Coordinates of C-alpha atoms and ligand atoms in Angstrom, one line a residue:
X5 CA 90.2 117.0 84.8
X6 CA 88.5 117.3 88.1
X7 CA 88.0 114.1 90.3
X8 CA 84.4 114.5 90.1
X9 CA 84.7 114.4 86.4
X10 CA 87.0 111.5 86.3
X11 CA 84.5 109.5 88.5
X12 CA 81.7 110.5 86.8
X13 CA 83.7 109.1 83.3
X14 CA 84.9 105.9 85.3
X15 CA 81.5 104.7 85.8
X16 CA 80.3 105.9 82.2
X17 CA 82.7 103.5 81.1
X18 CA 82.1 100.7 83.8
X19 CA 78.3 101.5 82.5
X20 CA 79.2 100.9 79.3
X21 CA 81.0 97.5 80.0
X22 CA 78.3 96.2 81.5
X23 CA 75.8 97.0 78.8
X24 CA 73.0 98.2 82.0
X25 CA 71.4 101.5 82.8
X26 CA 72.5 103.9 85.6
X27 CA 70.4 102.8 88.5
X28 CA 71.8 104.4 91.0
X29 CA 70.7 108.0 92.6
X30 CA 72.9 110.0 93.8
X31 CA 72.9 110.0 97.7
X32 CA 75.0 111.1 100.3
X33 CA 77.5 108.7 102.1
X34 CA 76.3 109.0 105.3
X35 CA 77.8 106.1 106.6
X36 CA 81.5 106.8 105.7
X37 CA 83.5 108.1 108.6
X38 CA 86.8 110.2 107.5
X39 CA 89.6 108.7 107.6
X40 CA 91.4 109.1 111.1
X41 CA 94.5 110.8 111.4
X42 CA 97.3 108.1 111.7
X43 CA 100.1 109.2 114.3
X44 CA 103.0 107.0 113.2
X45 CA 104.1 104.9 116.4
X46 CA 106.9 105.2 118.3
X47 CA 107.4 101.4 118.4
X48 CA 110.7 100.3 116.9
X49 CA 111.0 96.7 117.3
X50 CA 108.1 94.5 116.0
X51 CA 105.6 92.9 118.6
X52 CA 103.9 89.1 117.9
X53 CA 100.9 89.2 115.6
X54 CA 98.8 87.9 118.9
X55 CA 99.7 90.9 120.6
X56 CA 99.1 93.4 117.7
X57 CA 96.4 96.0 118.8
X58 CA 96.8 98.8 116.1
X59 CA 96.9 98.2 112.2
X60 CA 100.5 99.9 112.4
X61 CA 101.7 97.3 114.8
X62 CA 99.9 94.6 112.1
X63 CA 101.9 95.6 109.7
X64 CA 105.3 95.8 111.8
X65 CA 104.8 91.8 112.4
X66 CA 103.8 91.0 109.1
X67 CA 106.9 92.6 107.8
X68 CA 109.2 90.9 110.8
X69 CA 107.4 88.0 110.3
X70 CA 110.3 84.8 108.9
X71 CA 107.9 82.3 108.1
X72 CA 107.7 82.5 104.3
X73 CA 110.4 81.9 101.7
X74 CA 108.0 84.6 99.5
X75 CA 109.6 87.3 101.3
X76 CA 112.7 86.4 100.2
X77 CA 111.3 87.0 96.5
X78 CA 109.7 89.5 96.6
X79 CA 110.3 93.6 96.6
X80 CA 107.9 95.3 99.0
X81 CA 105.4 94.0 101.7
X82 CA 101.7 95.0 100.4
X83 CA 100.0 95.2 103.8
X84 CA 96.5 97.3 103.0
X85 CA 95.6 100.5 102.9
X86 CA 92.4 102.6 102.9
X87 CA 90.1 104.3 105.4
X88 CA 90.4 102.0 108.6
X89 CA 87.0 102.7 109.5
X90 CA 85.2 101.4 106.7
X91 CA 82.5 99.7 106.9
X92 CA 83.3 97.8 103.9
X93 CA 86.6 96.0 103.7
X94 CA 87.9 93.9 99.9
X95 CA 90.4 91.1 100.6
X96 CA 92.1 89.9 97.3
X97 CA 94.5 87.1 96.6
X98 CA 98.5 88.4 96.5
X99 CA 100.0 91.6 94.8
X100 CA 101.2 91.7 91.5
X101 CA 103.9 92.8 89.8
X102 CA 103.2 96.4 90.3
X103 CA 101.7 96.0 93.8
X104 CA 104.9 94.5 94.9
X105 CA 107.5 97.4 93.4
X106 CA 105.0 99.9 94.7
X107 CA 104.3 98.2 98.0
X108 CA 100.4 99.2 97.3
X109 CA 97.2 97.0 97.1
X110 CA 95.5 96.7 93.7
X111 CA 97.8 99.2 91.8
X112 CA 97.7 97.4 88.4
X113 CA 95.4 96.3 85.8
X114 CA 93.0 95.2 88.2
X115 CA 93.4 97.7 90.6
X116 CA 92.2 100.1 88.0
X117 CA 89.2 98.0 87.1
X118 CA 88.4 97.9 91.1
X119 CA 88.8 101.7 91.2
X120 CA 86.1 102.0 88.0
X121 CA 83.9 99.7 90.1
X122 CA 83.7 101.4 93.0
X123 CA 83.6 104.5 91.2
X124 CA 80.3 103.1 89.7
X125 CA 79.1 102.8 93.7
X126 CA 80.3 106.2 94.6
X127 CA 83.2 105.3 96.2
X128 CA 86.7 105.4 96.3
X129 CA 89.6 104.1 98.4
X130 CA 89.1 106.9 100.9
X131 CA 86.0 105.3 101.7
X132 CA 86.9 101.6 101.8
X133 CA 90.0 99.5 103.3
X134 CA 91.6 97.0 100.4
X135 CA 94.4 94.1 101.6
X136 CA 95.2 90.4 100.1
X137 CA 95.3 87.3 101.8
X138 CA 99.0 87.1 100.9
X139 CA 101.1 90.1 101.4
X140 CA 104.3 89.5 99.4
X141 CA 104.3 88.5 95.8
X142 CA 104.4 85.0 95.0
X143 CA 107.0 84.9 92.5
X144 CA 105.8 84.6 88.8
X145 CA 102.2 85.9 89.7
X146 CA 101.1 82.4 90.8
X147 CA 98.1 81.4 92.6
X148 CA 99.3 80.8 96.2
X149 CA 99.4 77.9 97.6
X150 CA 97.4 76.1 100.5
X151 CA 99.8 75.9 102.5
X152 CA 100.9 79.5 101.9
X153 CA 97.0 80.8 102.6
X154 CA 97.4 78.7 105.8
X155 CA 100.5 80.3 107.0
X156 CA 98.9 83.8 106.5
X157 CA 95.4 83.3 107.7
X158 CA 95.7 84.3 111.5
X159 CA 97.3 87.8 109.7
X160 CA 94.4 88.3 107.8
X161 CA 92.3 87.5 110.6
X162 CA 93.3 89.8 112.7
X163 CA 94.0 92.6 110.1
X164 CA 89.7 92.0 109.8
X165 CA 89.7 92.2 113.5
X166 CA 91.4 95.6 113.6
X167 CA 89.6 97.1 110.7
X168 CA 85.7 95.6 112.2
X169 CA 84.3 96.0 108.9
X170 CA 80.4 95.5 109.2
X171 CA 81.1 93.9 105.3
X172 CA 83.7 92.2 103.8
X173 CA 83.7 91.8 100.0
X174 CA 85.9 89.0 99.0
X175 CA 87.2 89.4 95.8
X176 CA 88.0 85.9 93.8
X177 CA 88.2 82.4 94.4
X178 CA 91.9 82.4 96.7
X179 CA 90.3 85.1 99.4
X180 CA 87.2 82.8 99.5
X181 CA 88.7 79.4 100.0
X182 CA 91.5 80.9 102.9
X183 CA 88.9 82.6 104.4
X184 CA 85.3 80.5 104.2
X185 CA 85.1 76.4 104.8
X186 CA 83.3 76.3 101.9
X187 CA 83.5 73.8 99.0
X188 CA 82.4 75.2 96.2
X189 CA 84.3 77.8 93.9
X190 CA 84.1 81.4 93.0
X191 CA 81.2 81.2 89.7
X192 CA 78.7 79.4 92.8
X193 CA 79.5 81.4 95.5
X194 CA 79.7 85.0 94.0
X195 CA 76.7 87.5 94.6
X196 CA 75.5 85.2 97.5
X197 CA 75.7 86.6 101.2
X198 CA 77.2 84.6 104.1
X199 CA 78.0 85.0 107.3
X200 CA 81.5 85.8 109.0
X201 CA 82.5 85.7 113.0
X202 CA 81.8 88.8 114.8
X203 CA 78.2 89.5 112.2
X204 CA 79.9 90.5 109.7
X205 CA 78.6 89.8 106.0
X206 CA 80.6 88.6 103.3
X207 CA 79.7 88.7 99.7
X208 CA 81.7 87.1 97.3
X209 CA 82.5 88.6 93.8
X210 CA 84.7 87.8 90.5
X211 CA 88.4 88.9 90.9
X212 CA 89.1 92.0 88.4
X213 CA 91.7 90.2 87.0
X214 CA 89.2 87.8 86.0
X215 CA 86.6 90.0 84.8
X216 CA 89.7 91.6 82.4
X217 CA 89.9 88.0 80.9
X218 CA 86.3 87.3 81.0
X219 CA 84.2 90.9 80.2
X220 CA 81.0 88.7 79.8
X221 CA 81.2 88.2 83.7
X222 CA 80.6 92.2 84.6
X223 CA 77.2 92.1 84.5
X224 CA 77.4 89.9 87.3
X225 CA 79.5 91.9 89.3
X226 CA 78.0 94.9 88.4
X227 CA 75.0 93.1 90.4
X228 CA 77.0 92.2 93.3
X229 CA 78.7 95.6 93.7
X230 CA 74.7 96.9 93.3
X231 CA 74.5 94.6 96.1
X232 CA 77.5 96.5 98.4
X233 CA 75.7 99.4 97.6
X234 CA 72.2 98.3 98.8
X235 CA 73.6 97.1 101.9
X236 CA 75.6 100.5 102.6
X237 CA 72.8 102.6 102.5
X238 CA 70.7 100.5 104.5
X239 CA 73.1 100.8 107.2
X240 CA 72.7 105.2 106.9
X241 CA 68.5 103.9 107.3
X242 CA 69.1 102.0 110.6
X243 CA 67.4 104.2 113.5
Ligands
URA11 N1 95.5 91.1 92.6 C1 95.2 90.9 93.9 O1 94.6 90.0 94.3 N2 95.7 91.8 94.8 C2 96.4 92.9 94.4 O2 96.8 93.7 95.3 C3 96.6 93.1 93.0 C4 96.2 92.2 92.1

């Protein structure tokens, strides 16, 4: 089957789940600039996180970095992958089983239901940058701790800083309480934009892992993904 075909059939079926008409026309993504060329670096020995300017040098401090027993546990650093140029960055909560033997964001159950969803947007991972709050596997698949979102908040920070998204879509409850001061949960926040350091907007939405054990909830991330999409092509309007 051709990609454009297998698209075309992962939003048929996203479609589907949601119950809701195709809205969208098909226009061209003219804000999406092609993925850059990475060089690998020559750099052998890890720098500090402060002084990491390049995502490649991000990810050679995260992976040098001793300050978490969840290393110990788990297979493979998940660092993020994607276009680094994207306007529109996801942050999740930690990598799963299948994540962590792959060393890839969102390769399993929910990683395909991201991949339908932004297939239903006309995207794909070429056109986005995906990475977690946490980048090892917490053992068991459990919900990281406080502490744990603490210790790996300045990464994420600056892995946001290197990317410059102009949005950043995070995705469940655990990427919105590391990242926002915000009291309320996930089902209050979601579909609501707020603001981030540097003007960058963040929308909130339902982790896919949720939406697996709770299909009722698509509908409303079929509105907030409607949302991304709005908000992409406005920035393809702008003089
Ligand atoms: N869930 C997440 O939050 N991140 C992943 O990478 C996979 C599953």
């Amino acid at each position: 089957m051709r990609i454009s075909d297998r698209k075309k059939l992962a939003f048929v079926e996203w479609e589907q789940d949601c119950g809701l008409a195709h809205v969208l026309a098909q226009e061209p993504q003219s804000w999406v600039t092609p993925p850059p060329t990475i060089q690998p670096t020559k750099r052998a020995s890890p720098l500090p996180l402060e002084a990491a300017t390049s995502l490649e040098e991000l990810r050679l401090s995260s992976e040098a970095f001793e300050g978490s027993p969840l290393k110990k546990t788990a297979t493979h650093l998940v660092f993020g992958e994607g276009n680094p140029r994207a306007p529109l960055m996801f942050i999740g909560e930690a990598p799963g089983a299948e994540e962590d033997r792959l060393g890839r964001p969102f390769v399993g159950a929910s990683g395909q239901l991201l991949d339908k969803m932004l297939a239903a947007i006309q995207l794909d991972r070429t056109q986005v940058y995906i990475t977690n709050i946490l980048p090892w596997r917490p053992p068991g698949n459990r919900t990281p701790t406080t502490d744990e979102m603490a210790l790996f908040l300045p990464f994420v920070r600056k892995h946001i800083a290197l990317v410059a998204p102009r949005i950043l879509c995070l995705v469940g409850g655990t990427a919105v309480k590391a990242l926002l001061a915000r009291q309320e949960g996930i089902i209050r926040l979601r579909g609501n934009w707020l603001p981030y350091e540097g003007g960058i907007e963040v929308l909130p939405t339902y982790h896919p892992a949720f939406l697996l054990r709770s299909p009722g909830r698509k509908k409303e991330a079929w509105q907030d993904f409607l949302a991304l999409h709005k908000k992409l092509q406005s920035f393809s309007k702008c003089p």
